[in-house]
Coordinates of C-alpha atoms in Angstrom, one line a residue:
Chain K
M1 CA -160.7 -169.9 123.3
E2 CA -158.7 -167.6 125.5
V3 CA -155.0 -168.5 125.7
S4 CA -153.2 -167.4 128.8
Y5 CA -149.6 -166.2 128.9
Y6 CA -148.5 -169.6 130.1
H7 CA -150.3 -171.5 127.5
C8 CA -149.1 -169.5 124.6
L9 CA -146.0 -171.0 122.9
Q10 CA -144.2 -167.7 122.5
T11 CA -145.3 -164.5 124.2
P12 CA -146.5 -162.3 121.3
V13 CA -145.9 -158.6 121.5
F14 CA -147.8 -156.2 119.2
S15 CA -145.6 -153.6 117.6
R16 CA -146.7 -150.2 116.6
R17 CA -146.6 -151.2 112.9
G18 CA -149.2 -153.9 113.4
R19 CA -146.7 -156.7 113.3
V20 CA -146.5 -159.5 115.9
K21 CA -143.0 -159.7 117.5
F22 CA -142.1 -162.6 119.6
S23 CA -139.9 -162.5 122.6
G24 CA -137.6 -165.0 120.9
G25 CA -136.9 -162.3 118.3
F26 CA -138.9 -163.7 115.4
K27 CA -141.4 -161.5 113.5
Y28 CA -144.5 -162.5 111.7
G29 CA -146.8 -160.3 109.5
C30 CA -150.3 -159.8 110.9
G31 CA -152.2 -157.9 108.2
N32 CA -155.2 -155.7 109.0
N33 CA -157.8 -158.4 109.2
K34 CA -159.8 -158.7 112.4
K35 CA -159.3 -162.5 112.3
S36 CA -155.7 -163.0 111.2
H37 CA -153.4 -166.0 111.3
F38 CA -149.7 -166.1 112.2
Q39 CA -147.2 -168.7 111.3
V40 CA -145.4 -170.4 114.2
L41 CA -141.8 -171.3 113.7
A42 CA -140.9 -175.0 113.4
C43 CA -143.8 -177.3 113.2
T44 CA -142.0 -180.2 114.9
P45 CA -142.7 -183.9 114.7
V46 CA -143.9 -183.7 118.2
A47 CA -146.4 -181.0 117.3
D48 CA -147.5 -183.1 114.3
K49 CA -148.4 -186.0 116.7
G50 CA -150.6 -183.6 118.6
L51 CA -149.2 -184.9 121.8
S52 CA -147.6 -181.8 123.1
F53 CA -148.9 -178.9 121.1
E54 CA -152.2 -178.3 119.3
K55 CA -153.1 -175.7 116.8
K56 CA -156.2 -173.8 117.8
D57 CA -157.9 -170.5 117.0
A58 CA -157.2 -168.4 120.0
L59 CA -157.8 -164.9 121.2
I60 CA -154.4 -163.5 122.2
R61 CA -154.5 -160.5 124.5
H62 CA -151.8 -158.0 125.0
G63 CA -152.5 -154.7 126.8
N64 CA -155.5 -153.0 125.1
Q65 CA -155.2 -155.1 121.9
A66 CA -156.8 -158.4 121.3
K67 CA -156.7 -160.5 118.1
F68 CA -157.9 -163.9 116.9
M69 CA -155.1 -166.1 115.7
T70 CA -154.2 -169.6 115.0
A71 CA -152.2 -170.3 118.0
I72 CA -150.3 -173.3 119.2
V73 CA -151.2 -174.2 122.7
V74 CA -149.2 -176.4 125.0
G75 CA -150.6 -179.9 125.4
Q76 CA -151.1 -182.1 128.5
Y77 CA -147.6 -183.6 128.6
V78 CA -145.7 -180.4 128.1
E79 CA -147.8 -178.9 130.9
T80 CA -146.8 -181.9 133.1
L81 CA -143.1 -181.3 132.2
L82 CA -143.2 -177.6 132.8
A83 CA -145.0 -178.1 136.2
S84 CA -142.5 -180.8 137.2
V85 CA -139.4 -178.5 136.9
K86 CA -138.3 -176.9 140.2
W87 CA -138.0 -173.3 139.1
D88 CA -135.9 -171.2 141.5
D89 CA -137.1 -168.0 143.2
K90 CA -136.7 -166.1 139.9
G91 CA -138.6 -168.8 137.9
L92 CA -135.4 -170.1 136.4
A93 CA -133.5 -173.4 136.0
V94 CA -130.0 -174.1 134.6
A95 CA -129.9 -175.3 131.0
I96 CA -126.7 -176.9 129.5
A97 CA -126.4 -177.4 125.7
Q98 CA -124.4 -180.5 124.7
N99 CA -123.3 -181.8 121.3
V100 CA -125.1 -185.1 120.8
D101 CA -122.2 -186.5 118.8
T102 CA -119.1 -185.4 120.6
G103 CA -120.4 -184.8 124.1
A104 CA -118.9 -181.3 124.1
I105 CA -120.6 -178.9 126.5
L106 CA -121.4 -176.1 124.1
M107 CA -122.7 -173.4 126.5
Q108 CA -124.8 -173.0 129.6
G109 CA -127.6 -170.6 130.2
F110 CA -130.8 -170.3 132.1
V111 CA -134.4 -171.1 131.1
N112 CA -137.8 -170.1 132.3
R113 CA -141.1 -171.8 131.6
D114 CA -141.5 -170.1 128.2
A115 CA -137.9 -170.8 127.1
L116 CA -138.2 -174.5 127.8
A117 CA -141.7 -174.7 126.1
T118 CA -140.3 -172.9 123.1
T119 CA -137.3 -175.3 122.9
V120 CA -139.7 -178.3 123.1
S121 CA -141.7 -176.9 120.3
S122 CA -139.1 -175.3 118.0
R123 CA -136.3 -177.8 118.8
K124 CA -133.9 -174.8 118.7
A125 CA -132.1 -174.3 122.0
T126 CA -133.8 -171.3 123.7
F127 CA -132.8 -169.6 126.9
Y128 CA -133.9 -166.7 129.1
S129 CA -131.5 -163.8 129.2
R130 CA -131.3 -162.5 132.7
S131 CA -129.6 -159.3 131.6
R132 CA -132.2 -158.5 128.9
S133 CA -135.1 -160.1 130.7
Q134 CA -136.3 -161.8 127.6
L135 CA -136.1 -165.1 125.7
W136 CA -133.4 -165.7 123.2
T137 CA -132.8 -168.5 120.8
K138 CA -129.2 -169.4 120.4
G139 CA -128.4 -168.6 116.7
E140 CA -131.1 -166.0 116.2
T141 CA -128.4 -163.5 115.3
S142 CA -125.5 -165.7 114.2
M143 CA -127.7 -168.4 112.6
N144 CA -125.7 -171.0 114.4
F145 CA -128.7 -172.6 116.0
I146 CA -128.4 -175.6 118.3
N147 CA -130.8 -178.2 117.0
V148 CA -132.2 -180.0 120.0
H149 CA -132.7 -183.8 119.6
D150 CA -133.7 -184.5 123.2
I151 CA -134.0 -182.7 126.5
F152 CA -133.1 -184.2 129.9
V153 CA -134.1 -183.1 133.4
D154 CA -132.0 -184.1 136.3
C155 CA -133.0 -185.9 139.5
D156 CA -133.6 -182.7 141.4
R157 CA -135.6 -181.3 138.4
D158 CA -133.8 -178.0 138.5
S159 CA -131.1 -178.6 135.8
I160 CA -131.7 -179.4 132.1
I161 CA -129.6 -180.7 129.2
Y162 CA -130.3 -179.7 125.7
L163 CA -128.8 -182.6 123.7
G164 CA -128.4 -181.4 120.2
K165 CA -126.4 -180.6 117.1
P166 CA -125.0 -177.1 116.5
D167 CA -125.1 -175.5 113.1
G168 CA -121.7 -173.9 113.7
P169 CA -119.5 -172.5 116.4
T170 CA -121.5 -171.8 119.6
C171 CA -119.5 -169.1 121.3
H172 CA -119.9 -165.5 120.3
T173 CA -116.0 -165.4 120.0
G174 CA -116.2 -167.9 117.2
A175 CA -114.9 -170.8 119.3
E176 CA -116.6 -174.1 119.0
T177 CA -117.8 -174.0 122.6
C178 CA -117.8 -171.3 125.3
Y179 CA -115.3 -173.2 127.5
F180 CA -111.8 -172.5 126.4
S181 CA -110.1 -171.2 129.5
S182 CA -108.2 -174.0 131.2
V183 CA -107.4 -173.5 134.9
S184 CA -104.6 -176.2 134.8
K185 CA -102.9 -174.2 132.0
L186 CA -103.4 -170.9 133.9
L187 CA -101.7 -172.5 136.9
E188 CA -98.9 -174.4 135.1
H189 CA -98.2 -172.0 132.1
P190 CA -99.6 -168.6 133.1
E191 CA -97.6 -166.9 130.4
D192 CA -99.3 -169.0 127.6
K193 CA -102.4 -167.1 126.5
K194 CA -103.5 -169.6 123.8
D195 CA -107.1 -170.9 124.2
T196 CA -107.5 -174.5 125.3
L197 CA -111.0 -176.0 124.5
A198 CA -112.5 -178.3 127.2
M199 CA -112.1 -181.6 125.4
T200 CA -112.8 -185.2 126.4
T201 CA -110.3 -188.0 125.7
L202 CA -111.2 -188.9 122.1
Y203 CA -111.2 -185.2 120.9
S204 CA -108.1 -184.4 122.9
L205 CA -106.3 -187.3 121.1
E206 CA -107.7 -186.1 117.7
T207 CA -106.4 -182.6 118.4
T208 CA -102.9 -184.0 119.3
I209 CA -102.9 -186.0 116.0
C210 CA -103.9 -182.9 114.0
E211 CA -101.1 -180.9 115.8
R212 CA -98.6 -183.5 114.7
K213 CA -99.9 -183.2 111.1
D214 CA -99.5 -179.4 111.3
E215 CA -95.9 -179.8 112.6
I216 CA -95.1 -181.9 109.5
S217 CA -96.2 -179.2 107.2
R218 CA -94.2 -176.6 109.2
Q219 CA -91.2 -179.0 109.1
T220 CA -90.3 -178.5 112.8
E221 CA -87.2 -180.1 114.0
G222 CA -86.7 -182.9 116.5
K223 CA -87.1 -186.6 116.6
P224 CA -90.4 -187.5 114.9
S225 CA -93.1 -189.1 117.1
W226 CA -94.8 -192.3 116.3
T227 CA -97.8 -190.4 115.0
K228 CA -95.6 -188.3 112.7
K229 CA -94.0 -191.5 111.4
L230 CA -97.5 -192.9 110.6
L231 CA -98.6 -189.7 109.0
L232 CA -95.6 -189.7 106.7
N233 CA -95.8 -193.4 105.8
E234 CA -99.2 -194.5 104.5
K235 CA -98.0 -198.0 103.9
L236 CA -96.9 -198.4 107.5
L237 CA -100.1 -196.8 108.7
C238 CA -102.4 -199.1 106.7
S239 CA -100.4 -202.2 107.7
K240 CA -100.8 -201.1 111.4
I241 CA -104.5 -200.6 111.0
R242 CA -105.0 -204.1 109.5
E243 CA -102.6 -205.6 112.1
E244 CA -104.5 -204.0 115.0
A245 CA -107.9 -205.0 113.7
D246 CA -106.5 -208.6 113.5
E247 CA -105.2 -208.4 117.0
L248 CA -108.6 -207.2 118.3
C249 CA -110.2 -210.2 116.6
R250 CA -107.7 -212.5 118.2
T251 CA -108.8 -211.3 121.7
L252 CA -112.1 -212.9 120.9
E253 CA -110.9 -215.9 118.9
D254 CA -108.2 -216.8 121.5
N255 CA -110.3 -215.8 124.5
E256 CA -107.9 -213.3 125.8
D257 CA -108.7 -211.1 128.8
K258 CA -110.8 -207.9 128.9
S259 CA -107.8 -205.6 129.4
R260 CA -106.2 -207.0 126.3
A261 CA -109.4 -206.3 124.3
A262 CA -109.6 -202.7 125.6
S263 CA -105.9 -202.2 124.7
E264 CA -106.3 -203.6 121.2
M265 CA -109.4 -201.5 120.6
A266 CA -107.5 -198.5 121.7
D267 CA -104.8 -199.3 119.1
V268 CA -107.5 -199.7 116.4
L269 CA -109.0 -196.4 117.3
Y270 CA -105.7 -194.5 117.5
H271 CA -104.3 -195.8 114.2
S272 CA -107.7 -195.3 112.4
M273 CA -107.8 -191.8 113.7
V274 CA -104.4 -191.1 112.2
L275 CA -105.8 -192.2 108.9
L276 CA -108.9 -189.9 109.4
A277 CA -106.5 -187.0 110.0
L278 CA -104.8 -187.7 106.7
K279 CA -108.2 -187.7 105.0
D280 CA -109.3 -184.6 106.9
V281 CA -112.3 -186.4 108.4
K282 CA -113.4 -185.6 112.0
M283 CA -114.6 -188.2 114.5
E284 CA -117.7 -186.0 114.8
D285 CA -118.4 -186.8 111.1
V286 CA -118.0 -190.5 111.8
L287 CA -120.4 -190.3 114.8
E288 CA -122.9 -188.4 112.8
V289 CA -122.9 -191.3 110.3
L290 CA -123.5 -193.7 113.1
R291 CA -126.3 -191.6 114.6
H292 CA -128.1 -191.4 111.3
R293 CA -127.8 -195.2 110.9
F294 CA -128.7 -196.2 114.4
S295 CA -130.6 -193.4 116.2
K296 CA -134.0 -194.6 117.4
S297 CA -135.8 -191.3 117.0
G298 CA -138.4 -191.2 114.4
I299 CA -136.8 -188.6 112.1
E300 CA -133.4 -190.2 112.2
E301 CA -134.7 -193.7 111.6
K302 CA -136.5 -192.6 108.5
K303 CA -133.4 -190.8 107.2
S304 CA -131.4 -193.9 107.9
R305 CA -133.8 -196.1 106.0
N306 CA -134.0 -193.7 103.1
H307 CA -130.3 -193.4 102.7
K308 CA -129.2 -196.9 103.6
T309 CA -126.6 -198.6 101.4
R310 CA -125.2 -202.1 101.6
D311 CA -122.7 -200.8 104.2
Q312 CA -125.3 -199.6 106.6
P313 CA -126.8 -202.4 108.6
S314 CA -129.7 -201.9 110.9
C315 CA -129.1 -202.4 114.6
Chain F
M1 CA -99.2 -164.1 159.1
E2 CA -102.9 -163.5 159.3
V3 CA -105.0 -165.4 156.9
S4 CA -108.3 -164.0 155.9
Y5 CA -111.4 -166.1 155.2
Y6 CA -110.9 -165.7 151.6
H7 CA -107.3 -166.7 151.6
C8 CA -107.8 -169.8 153.6
L9 CA -108.2 -172.9 151.4
Q10 CA -111.0 -174.3 153.4
T11 CA -113.0 -172.4 156.0
P12 CA -112.0 -173.9 159.4
V13 CA -114.6 -174.2 162.1
F14 CA -113.5 -174.9 165.7
S15 CA -115.7 -177.6 167.3
R16 CA -116.4 -177.8 171.1
R17 CA -114.0 -180.8 171.3
G18 CA -111.0 -178.7 170.2
R19 CA -111.0 -180.2 166.7
V20 CA -110.9 -178.3 163.5
K21 CA -113.8 -179.1 161.2
F22 CA -113.8 -177.9 157.6
S23 CA -116.8 -176.8 155.8
G24 CA -116.1 -179.5 153.2
G25 CA -116.8 -182.1 155.9
F26 CA -113.2 -183.1 156.7
K27 CA -111.9 -183.2 160.2
Y28 CA -108.3 -182.8 161.5
G29 CA -107.0 -183.3 165.0
C30 CA -105.7 -180.1 166.6
G31 CA -104.1 -181.2 169.9
N32 CA -103.8 -178.9 172.9
N33 CA -100.6 -177.0 171.9
K34 CA -100.8 -173.3 171.5
K35 CA -99.0 -173.6 168.2
S36 CA -100.4 -176.6 166.4
H37 CA -100.3 -177.9 162.9
F38 CA -103.0 -179.5 160.8
Q39 CA -102.8 -181.6 157.8
V40 CA -104.5 -180.4 154.7
L41 CA -106.1 -183.0 152.5
A42 CA -104.6 -183.7 149.0
C43 CA -101.3 -182.1 148.4
T44 CA -101.8 -182.0 144.7
P45 CA -99.1 -181.7 141.9
V46 CA -100.2 -178.2 141.4
A47 CA -99.5 -177.5 145.1
D48 CA -96.2 -179.3 144.8
K49 CA -95.1 -176.8 142.2
G50 CA -95.8 -174.0 144.6
L51 CA -97.6 -172.1 141.9
S52 CA -101.1 -172.1 143.3
F53 CA -100.8 -172.9 147.0
E54 CA -98.1 -172.4 149.6
K55 CA -97.8 -173.9 153.0
K56 CA -97.4 -171.1 155.6
D57 CA -97.7 -170.8 159.4
A58 CA -100.8 -168.8 159.8
L59 CA -103.1 -167.4 162.5
I60 CA -106.6 -168.7 161.8
R61 CA -109.3 -166.8 163.6
H62 CA -112.8 -168.0 164.2
G63 CA -115.1 -166.2 166.6
N64 CA -113.2 -165.7 169.9
Q65 CA -110.7 -168.4 169.1
A66 CA -107.4 -168.0 167.4
K67 CA -104.7 -170.6 166.7
F68 CA -101.5 -170.8 164.8
M69 CA -101.5 -173.5 162.2
T70 CA -99.6 -174.6 159.1
A71 CA -102.1 -173.4 156.6
I72 CA -102.2 -173.7 152.9
V73 CA -102.8 -170.3 151.4
V74 CA -104.0 -169.6 147.9
G75 CA -101.2 -168.5 145.6
Q76 CA -101.1 -165.7 143.1
Y77 CA -102.6 -167.5 140.1
V78 CA -105.4 -169.1 142.0
E79 CA -106.2 -165.6 143.3
T80 CA -106.2 -164.4 139.7
L81 CA -108.6 -167.2 138.8
L82 CA -110.9 -166.6 141.7
A83 CA -111.0 -162.9 141.1
S84 CA -111.7 -163.4 137.4
V85 CA -114.9 -165.4 137.9
K86 CA -118.1 -163.4 137.7
W87 CA -119.9 -164.4 140.9
D88 CA -123.6 -163.7 140.9
D89 CA -125.4 -161.6 143.5
K90 CA -125.2 -164.6 145.9
G91 CA -121.5 -165.1 145.3
L92 CA -122.1 -168.2 143.2
A93 CA -121.4 -169.6 139.7
V94 CA -122.7 -172.7 137.9
A95 CA -120.4 -175.7 137.9
I96 CA -120.9 -178.8 135.7
A97 CA -119.1 -182.1 136.3
Q98 CA -118.3 -184.0 133.1
N99 CA -116.7 -187.4 132.6
V100 CA -113.4 -186.8 130.9
D101 CA -113.6 -190.1 129.0
T102 CA -117.2 -190.4 127.9
G103 CA -118.2 -186.7 127.9
A104 CA -121.3 -187.6 130.0
I105 CA -122.6 -184.7 132.1
L106 CA -122.5 -186.2 135.6
M107 CA -124.2 -183.5 137.6
Q108 CA -124.5 -179.8 138.0
G109 CA -124.2 -177.7 141.1
F110 CA -123.1 -174.2 142.2
V111 CA -119.8 -173.1 143.5
N112 CA -118.6 -170.1 145.6
R113 CA -115.1 -168.9 145.9
D114 CA -114.2 -171.5 148.6
A115 CA -115.7 -174.4 146.7
L116 CA -113.7 -173.6 143.6
A117 CA -110.5 -173.1 145.5
T118 CA -111.0 -176.4 147.3
T119 CA -111.6 -178.2 144.0
V120 CA -108.4 -176.6 142.6
S121 CA -106.5 -177.8 145.6
S122 CA -108.0 -181.2 146.4
R123 CA -108.9 -182.2 142.8
K124 CA -112.2 -183.6 144.1
A125 CA -115.3 -181.9 142.7
T126 CA -116.6 -179.6 145.4
F127 CA -119.7 -177.5 145.4
Y128 CA -121.6 -175.0 147.5
S129 CA -124.9 -176.4 148.8
R130 CA -127.5 -173.6 148.7
S131 CA -129.9 -175.5 150.9
R132 CA -127.4 -176.2 153.6
S133 CA -125.3 -173.1 153.1
Q134 CA -122.0 -175.0 153.2
L135 CA -119.4 -176.6 151.0
W136 CA -119.8 -180.2 150.0
T137 CA -117.5 -182.5 148.2
K138 CA -119.3 -184.9 145.9
G139 CA -118.5 -188.4 147.4
E140 CA -117.9 -187.3 151.0
T141 CA -120.8 -189.6 152.0
S142 CA -120.9 -192.1 149.1
M143 CA -117.1 -192.2 148.5
N144 CA -118.0 -191.8 144.8
F145 CA -115.7 -188.8 144.4
I146 CA -115.3 -187.0 141.0
N147 CA -111.5 -186.7 140.5
V148 CA -111.0 -183.5 138.6
H149 CA -108.4 -183.5 135.9
D150 CA -109.0 -179.9 134.7
I151 CA -111.3 -177.0 135.2
F152 CA -112.6 -174.8 132.5
V153 CA -114.3 -171.3 132.8
D154 CA -116.6 -170.1 130.0
C155 CA -116.3 -166.9 127.9
D156 CA -118.6 -165.0 130.3
R157 CA -116.6 -166.4 133.3
D158 CA -119.8 -167.3 135.2
S159 CA -119.9 -171.0 134.3
I160 CA -117.4 -173.7 135.1
I161 CA -116.7 -177.3 133.9
Y162 CA -115.1 -179.8 136.3
L163 CA -113.7 -182.3 133.7
G164 CA -112.9 -185.5 135.6
K165 CA -113.3 -189.1 136.3
P166 CA -116.0 -190.4 138.7
D167 CA -115.1 -193.2 141.2
G168 CA -118.6 -194.6 140.8
P169 CA -122.2 -193.6 140.0
T170 CA -122.7 -189.9 140.5
C171 CA -126.4 -189.7 141.3
H172 CA -127.7 -190.3 144.8
T173 CA -130.3 -192.6 143.1
G174 CA -127.4 -194.9 142.0
A175 CA -127.7 -193.8 138.4
E176 CA -124.5 -193.1 136.5
T177 CA -125.5 -189.5 136.1
C178 CA -128.2 -187.3 137.4
Y179 CA -129.8 -186.8 134.0
F180 CA -132.1 -189.8 133.3
S181 CA -135.5 -188.1 132.6
S182 CA -136.0 -187.8 128.8
V183 CA -138.5 -185.2 127.7
S184 CA -138.9 -186.8 124.2
K185 CA -139.8 -190.1 125.9
L186 CA -142.3 -188.3 128.2
L187 CA -143.9 -186.7 125.2
E188 CA -143.9 -189.8 122.9
H189 CA -144.3 -192.6 125.5
P190 CA -145.7 -191.1 128.6
E191 CA -146.8 -194.5 129.9
D192 CA -143.2 -195.8 129.9
K193 CA -141.6 -194.9 133.3
K194 CA -138.2 -196.5 132.6
D195 CA -135.3 -194.2 133.0
T196 CA -133.4 -193.0 129.9
L197 CA -129.9 -191.7 130.6
A198 CA -128.8 -188.7 128.6
M199 CA -126.3 -190.3 126.2
T200 CA -124.3 -189.1 123.3
T201 CA -124.1 -191.1 120.0
L202 CA -121.3 -193.5 120.9
Y203 CA -122.8 -194.5 124.2
S204 CA -126.3 -194.7 122.8
L205 CA -125.0 -197.1 120.2
E206 CA -123.2 -199.1 122.9
T207 CA -126.4 -199.3 124.9
T208 CA -128.3 -200.6 121.8
I209 CA -125.7 -203.3 121.2
C210 CA -125.9 -204.3 124.9
E211 CA -129.7 -204.5 124.6
R212 CA -129.4 -206.8 121.7
K213 CA -127.0 -209.0 123.7
D214 CA -129.5 -209.1 126.6
E215 CA -132.3 -210.0 124.2
I216 CA -130.3 -213.0 123.0
S217 CA -130.0 -214.3 126.5
R218 CA -133.7 -213.8 127.1
Q219 CA -134.4 -215.6 123.7
T220 CA -137.0 -213.0 122.5
E221 CA -138.8 -213.8 119.4
G222 CA -138.7 -211.9 116.1
K223 CA -136.3 -211.7 113.1
P224 CA -132.8 -211.2 114.5
S225 CA -131.2 -207.9 113.7
W226 CA -127.7 -207.6 112.1
T227 CA -126.2 -206.9 115.5
K228 CA -127.8 -210.1 116.9
K229 CA -126.4 -212.1 114.0
L230 CA -123.0 -210.7 114.7
L231 CA -123.3 -211.5 118.4
L232 CA -124.3 -215.0 117.7
N233 CA -121.6 -215.7 115.0
E234 CA -118.1 -214.8 116.2
K235 CA -116.6 -216.0 112.9
L236 CA -118.8 -213.6 110.9
L237 CA -118.1 -210.8 113.3
C238 CA -114.3 -211.2 113.1
S239 CA -114.4 -211.5 109.3
K240 CA -116.5 -208.2 109.2
I241 CA -114.0 -206.4 111.5
R242 CA -111.0 -207.4 109.3
E243 CA -113.0 -206.5 106.2
E244 CA -114.1 -203.1 107.4
A245 CA -110.5 -202.3 108.6
D246 CA -109.3 -203.2 105.1
E247 CA -112.0 -201.0 103.5
L248 CA -111.0 -198.1 105.7
C249 CA -107.4 -198.5 104.5
R250 CA -108.5 -198.6 100.9
T251 CA -110.1 -195.2 101.3
L252 CA -106.5 -193.9 101.8
E253 CA -104.8 -196.2 99.4
D254 CA -107.3 -195.6 96.6
N255 CA -107.8 -192.0 97.4
E256 CA -111.5 -192.3 98.0
D257 CA -113.6 -189.3 99.1
K258 CA -114.0 -188.1 102.7
S259 CA -117.6 -189.3 103.1
R260 CA -116.4 -192.8 102.2
A261 CA -113.7 -192.7 104.8
A262 CA -116.2 -191.5 107.5
S263 CA -118.6 -194.3 106.5
E264 CA -115.9 -197.0 106.6
M265 CA -114.7 -195.7 110.0
A266 CA -118.3 -195.9 111.3
D267 CA -118.3 -199.5 110.1
V268 CA -115.0 -200.3 111.9
L269 CA -116.3 -198.7 115.1
Y270 CA -119.7 -200.4 115.1
H271 CA -118.4 -203.9 114.4
S272 CA -115.5 -203.5 116.9
M273 CA -118.1 -202.3 119.5
V274 CA -120.1 -205.5 119.0
L275 CA -116.9 -207.5 119.8
L276 CA -116.3 -205.3 122.9
A277 CA -119.9 -206.1 124.0
L278 CA -119.1 -209.9 123.7
K279 CA -116.0 -209.3 125.8
D280 CA -117.9 -207.2 128.3
V281 CA -115.6 -204.2 127.7
K282 CA -116.9 -200.7 127.7
M283 CA -115.9 -197.9 125.4
E284 CA -115.1 -195.9 128.6
D285 CA -112.4 -198.5 129.4
V286 CA -110.9 -198.1 125.9
L287 CA -110.9 -194.3 126.2
E288 CA -109.2 -194.6 129.6
V289 CA -106.5 -196.6 128.0
L290 CA -106.0 -194.0 125.4
R291 CA -106.0 -191.2 128.0
H292 CA -103.3 -192.9 130.0
R293 CA -101.2 -193.3 126.9
F294 CA -101.7 -189.9 125.3
S295 CA -102.8 -187.4 128.0
K296 CA -100.4 -184.5 128.2
S297 CA -101.0 -183.7 131.9
G298 CA -97.9 -184.4 134.0
I299 CA -99.3 -187.2 136.1
E300 CA -100.8 -189.1 133.2
E301 CA -97.7 -188.7 131.1
K302 CA -95.6 -190.3 133.8
K303 CA -98.0 -193.2 134.3
S304 CA -98.0 -193.7 130.5
R305 CA -94.2 -193.8 130.4
N306 CA -93.9 -196.2 133.4
H307 CA -96.4 -198.7 132.1
K308 CA -95.7 -198.5 128.4
T309 CA -95.5 -201.7 126.4
R310 CA -94.7 -202.4 122.8
D311 CA -98.3 -201.7 121.9
Q312 CA -98.4 -198.3 123.5
P313 CA -96.7 -195.8 121.2
S314 CA -96.1 -192.2 122.3
C315 CA -98.0 -189.6 120.4

């Protein structure tokens, strides 16, 4: 079977030393046999189901060279997906990588057909570098891959979300995400050069609580805030958590209004997060626990079943 | 003072009827006076501080027409910002609108210099339409504006996040966000045409709980899940919330390990969210309460101080 450029999962390039190099940067030994096989990275559950990718013996051509290999070819539904994207005049679409637990936007790049197909197959966020004119998988140098759990295409079909879990900081600067320059701060405090990560409400609150904890260890002066008081008094903190949980229950038992329930839940969350700060536990860790318990995806569901304890109800 | 195209906040276009139309779609009366003034939409707190924008009498030129107006010109730091962005060969950068409370990616568009300056000034997410070659403010037709709280630029300075709060659904289809086509679903259940919003862990769990609630009202058959049992038994639910809050406290009091604290917090969150589902309260509402209490931005802080009750501690 002849496999065209478009059908091949990754574009193989034959090096002078008889090795197969992939545009994604991975290398596979090829040997000297006329009929040789190469390993393809990440045999995903999707590939296992045979829905999107199939393993086939295939003749791969490149320049004057041609070799038989066990190739993975794109299946019907991936073809449908790739054909449905509105690629721009350069054959590209925008791809945004987002942390599945925290919602943080990790980075944004561009993808072409091959980059998207590679991500679907390998489940590692892969982009097309416009400056280097080649595919690159985030993490191929730093090993901080972004493990993609699902991919979403927007209503115009020209913008893509890679929803996944990063192995470590995403930015080449070592920052958690690439977005750490706040315009508001530039305008209001232009002299302050400290980075400010783009953070949504929950993580902004978590950061504030952690800052208060750091201030305690640095013994800064001034009237202590409520958060500091809680951090310094475990008995007070625990009595507040129990009290707020009780008040949340009362909004249901006493049929109080919705705004009261939202307010009490906010109290439960805030006080519990102060406790988490004392225990050095991140909300991201908590959400990861919830994802493993309740995620509907096949792999996650299995993990959840295998590791379930008495405290982990099914949903 | 002569104001160049680049220095003017919005590009004014003189219509045949002697009115000033802005590329963002807003219209302002101009009168017949030689020296006339126009109102500029949204005098933001940033503008009040005089840091980023200044009101000045300015001569605005367009074609053969020239009029004196009170214009708002971009100040020093906005100029610094605009100059620091790496605009592509078409003068554009990617802009992603994200919900500040939920972290949901609402939409993605492109911005040019004017679109970004307009967003900084008006605090309404504004983009550049490549198909119509003009600025457009999200919501100018639907009134579902995205109220921008902060803007972040990435490490490469060619990608921007508008972090804000939408007035309503963002997508023109009426969906909450523009991302509702899941590739995993396409590959695993190609026959299922139902939309699947891109959702992070917390909102995915919230959706699952709401689905269980809907199933109860539809009286579907099958063994009830734990969530359904809780939804049907308020006494059991409240006893579980109090119990889990107590167990969370014990992880601190009894010096239990971090994984235990994360697990107990996951229990507190999950059971509390079942209660919220019964009360028809969304996690987004809870996070909005927390943002109003704890946000550091000037406006939010004032609101928090003005509306604070005994249950709303400062951070």
